[in-house]
Amino acid sequence: MVILFNFICSVLKLCVLELVFIIISLAVFYFLFLHYAGFIIYRYIPCKMVMVAKKWFLNEFGSESVHNQTTSKSRPRPSSCATASLQTSFQVYTGLLLQLATPS
């Protein structure tokens, strides 16, 4: 009985450690994506290509929340290509997460 109890405790500890590792990994990935994706897109992809990709994404997936964020009349337009690229990359990323999270 004691051996079974010790086995269950060790399995639970491993599950908790794995969950913590997964949560930390996702947080690090999200942080790196937000901070560096805009720079990479701005540095290596022309601004026009980013806008074409944005239009394609909206036409292909038709995500209403992303569409509402990008076509809002109350927000001012981004002043530079870097701001637009970072905004676009973040919106595409969150749109893809919404598509994956929504049951089909």
Short mmCIF file of C-alpha atoms in Angstrom, two decimals:
data_model
loop_
_atom_site.label_atom_id
_atom_site.label_comp_id
_atom_site.label_asym_id
_atom_site.label_seq_id
_atom_site.Cartn_x
_atom_site.Cartn_y
_atom_site.Cartn_z
CA MET A 1 0.00 0.00 0.00
CA VAL A 2 2.83 2.38 0.84
CA ILE A 3 4.54 1.57 -2.46
CA LEU A 4 1.37 2.38 -4.38
CA PHE A 5 0.98 5.66 -2.49
CA ASN A 6 4.60 6.63 -3.22
CA PHE A 7 4.14 5.75 -6.90
CA ILE A 8 1.00 7.92 -7.18
CA CYS A 9 2.76 10.83 -5.46
CA SER A 10 5.75 10.61 -7.79
CA VAL A 11 3.48 10.52 -10.86
CA LEU A 12 1.56 13.56 -9.61
CA LYS A 13 4.82 15.44 -8.99
CA LEU A 14 5.95 14.69 -12.55
CA CYS A 15 2.61 15.86 -13.97
CA VAL A 16 2.77 19.11 -12.03
CA LEU A 17 6.37 19.72 -13.10
CA GLU A 18 5.47 19.04 -16.73
CA LEU A 19 2.53 21.44 -16.54
CA VAL A 20 4.74 24.16 -15.06
CA PHE A 21 7.31 23.57 -17.81
CA ILE A 22 4.65 23.83 -20.52
CA ILE A 23 3.23 27.06 -19.05
CA ILE A 24 6.69 28.62 -18.78
CA SER A 25 7.56 27.54 -22.34
CA LEU A 26 4.37 29.08 -23.73
CA ALA A 27 4.97 32.31 -21.80
CA VAL A 28 8.54 32.57 -23.11
CA PHE A 29 7.41 31.84 -26.69
CA TYR A 30 4.65 34.46 -26.45
CA PHE A 31 7.06 37.05 -25.01
CA LEU A 32 9.67 36.42 -27.71
CA PHE A 33 7.06 36.51 -30.45
CA LEU A 34 5.67 39.85 -29.29
CA HIS A 35 9.06 41.46 -28.89
CA TYR A 36 10.92 40.14 -31.92
CA ALA A 37 8.37 39.24 -34.59
CA GLY A 38 7.68 42.87 -35.43
CA PHE A 39 11.39 43.61 -35.77
CA ILE A 40 11.98 40.55 -37.98
CA ILE A 41 9.01 41.39 -40.19
CA TYR A 42 10.07 45.04 -40.44
CA ARG A 43 13.72 44.18 -41.12
CA TYR A 44 13.33 41.40 -43.67
CA ILE A 45 9.88 41.76 -45.23
CA PRO A 46 8.78 44.91 -47.07
CA CYS A 47 5.79 46.73 -45.63
CA LYS A 48 3.68 46.13 -48.74
CA MET A 49 4.10 42.36 -48.40
CA VAL A 50 2.93 42.58 -44.79
CA MET A 51 -0.23 44.39 -45.85
CA VAL A 52 -0.87 41.83 -48.61
CA ALA A 53 -0.47 39.01 -46.09
CA LYS A 54 -2.86 40.79 -43.74
CA LYS A 55 -5.52 41.08 -46.46
CA TRP A 56 -5.05 37.44 -47.43
CA PHE A 57 -5.42 36.33 -43.80
CA LEU A 58 -8.63 38.31 -43.36
CA ASN A 59 -10.08 36.95 -46.62
CA GLU A 60 -9.01 33.38 -45.90
CA PHE A 61 -10.08 33.02 -42.28
CA GLY A 62 -12.62 35.81 -41.95
CA SER A 63 -11.89 36.30 -38.25
CA GLU A 64 -14.34 38.94 -37.08
CA SER A 65 -12.32 40.03 -34.04
CA VAL A 66 -9.18 40.59 -36.10
CA HIS A 67 -11.21 42.33 -38.81
CA ASN A 68 -12.85 44.65 -36.28
CA GLN A 69 -9.49 45.54 -34.74
CA THR A 70 -7.90 46.38 -38.07
CA THR A 71 -10.78 48.36 -39.57
CA SER A 72 -11.69 50.39 -36.49
CA LYS A 73 -12.38 54.03 -37.38
CA SER A 74 -11.67 55.33 -33.87
CA ARG A 75 -8.01 54.31 -33.82
CA PRO A 76 -5.42 56.36 -35.68
CA ARG A 77 -3.38 54.72 -38.42
CA PRO A 78 0.11 53.49 -37.50
CA SER A 79 2.75 56.09 -38.23
CA SER A 80 5.48 53.74 -39.38
CA CYS A 81 5.95 50.42 -41.10
CA ALA A 82 7.48 48.93 -37.94
CA THR A 83 4.37 49.72 -35.91
CA ALA A 84 2.14 48.33 -38.64
CA SER A 85 4.25 45.18 -38.91
CA LEU A 86 4.21 44.51 -35.18
CA GLN A 87 0.48 45.19 -35.01
CA THR A 88 -0.16 42.90 -38.00
CA SER A 89 1.98 40.07 -36.66
CA PHE A 90 0.26 40.24 -33.28
CA GLN A 91 -3.21 40.30 -34.88
CA VAL A 92 -2.41 37.38 -37.16
CA TYR A 93 -1.02 35.41 -34.21
CA THR A 94 -4.07 36.08 -32.03
CA GLY A 95 -6.37 35.36 -34.98
CA LEU A 96 -4.71 31.99 -35.51
CA LEU A 97 -5.03 31.21 -31.80
CA LEU A 98 -8.74 32.08 -31.98
CA GLN A 99 -9.15 29.83 -35.02
CA LEU A 100 -7.43 26.96 -33.22
CA ALA A 101 -9.41 27.48 -30.02
CA THR A 102 -12.79 27.64 -31.74
CA PRO A 103 -14.37 24.18 -32.09
CA SER A 104 -15.21 23.34 -35.69
#
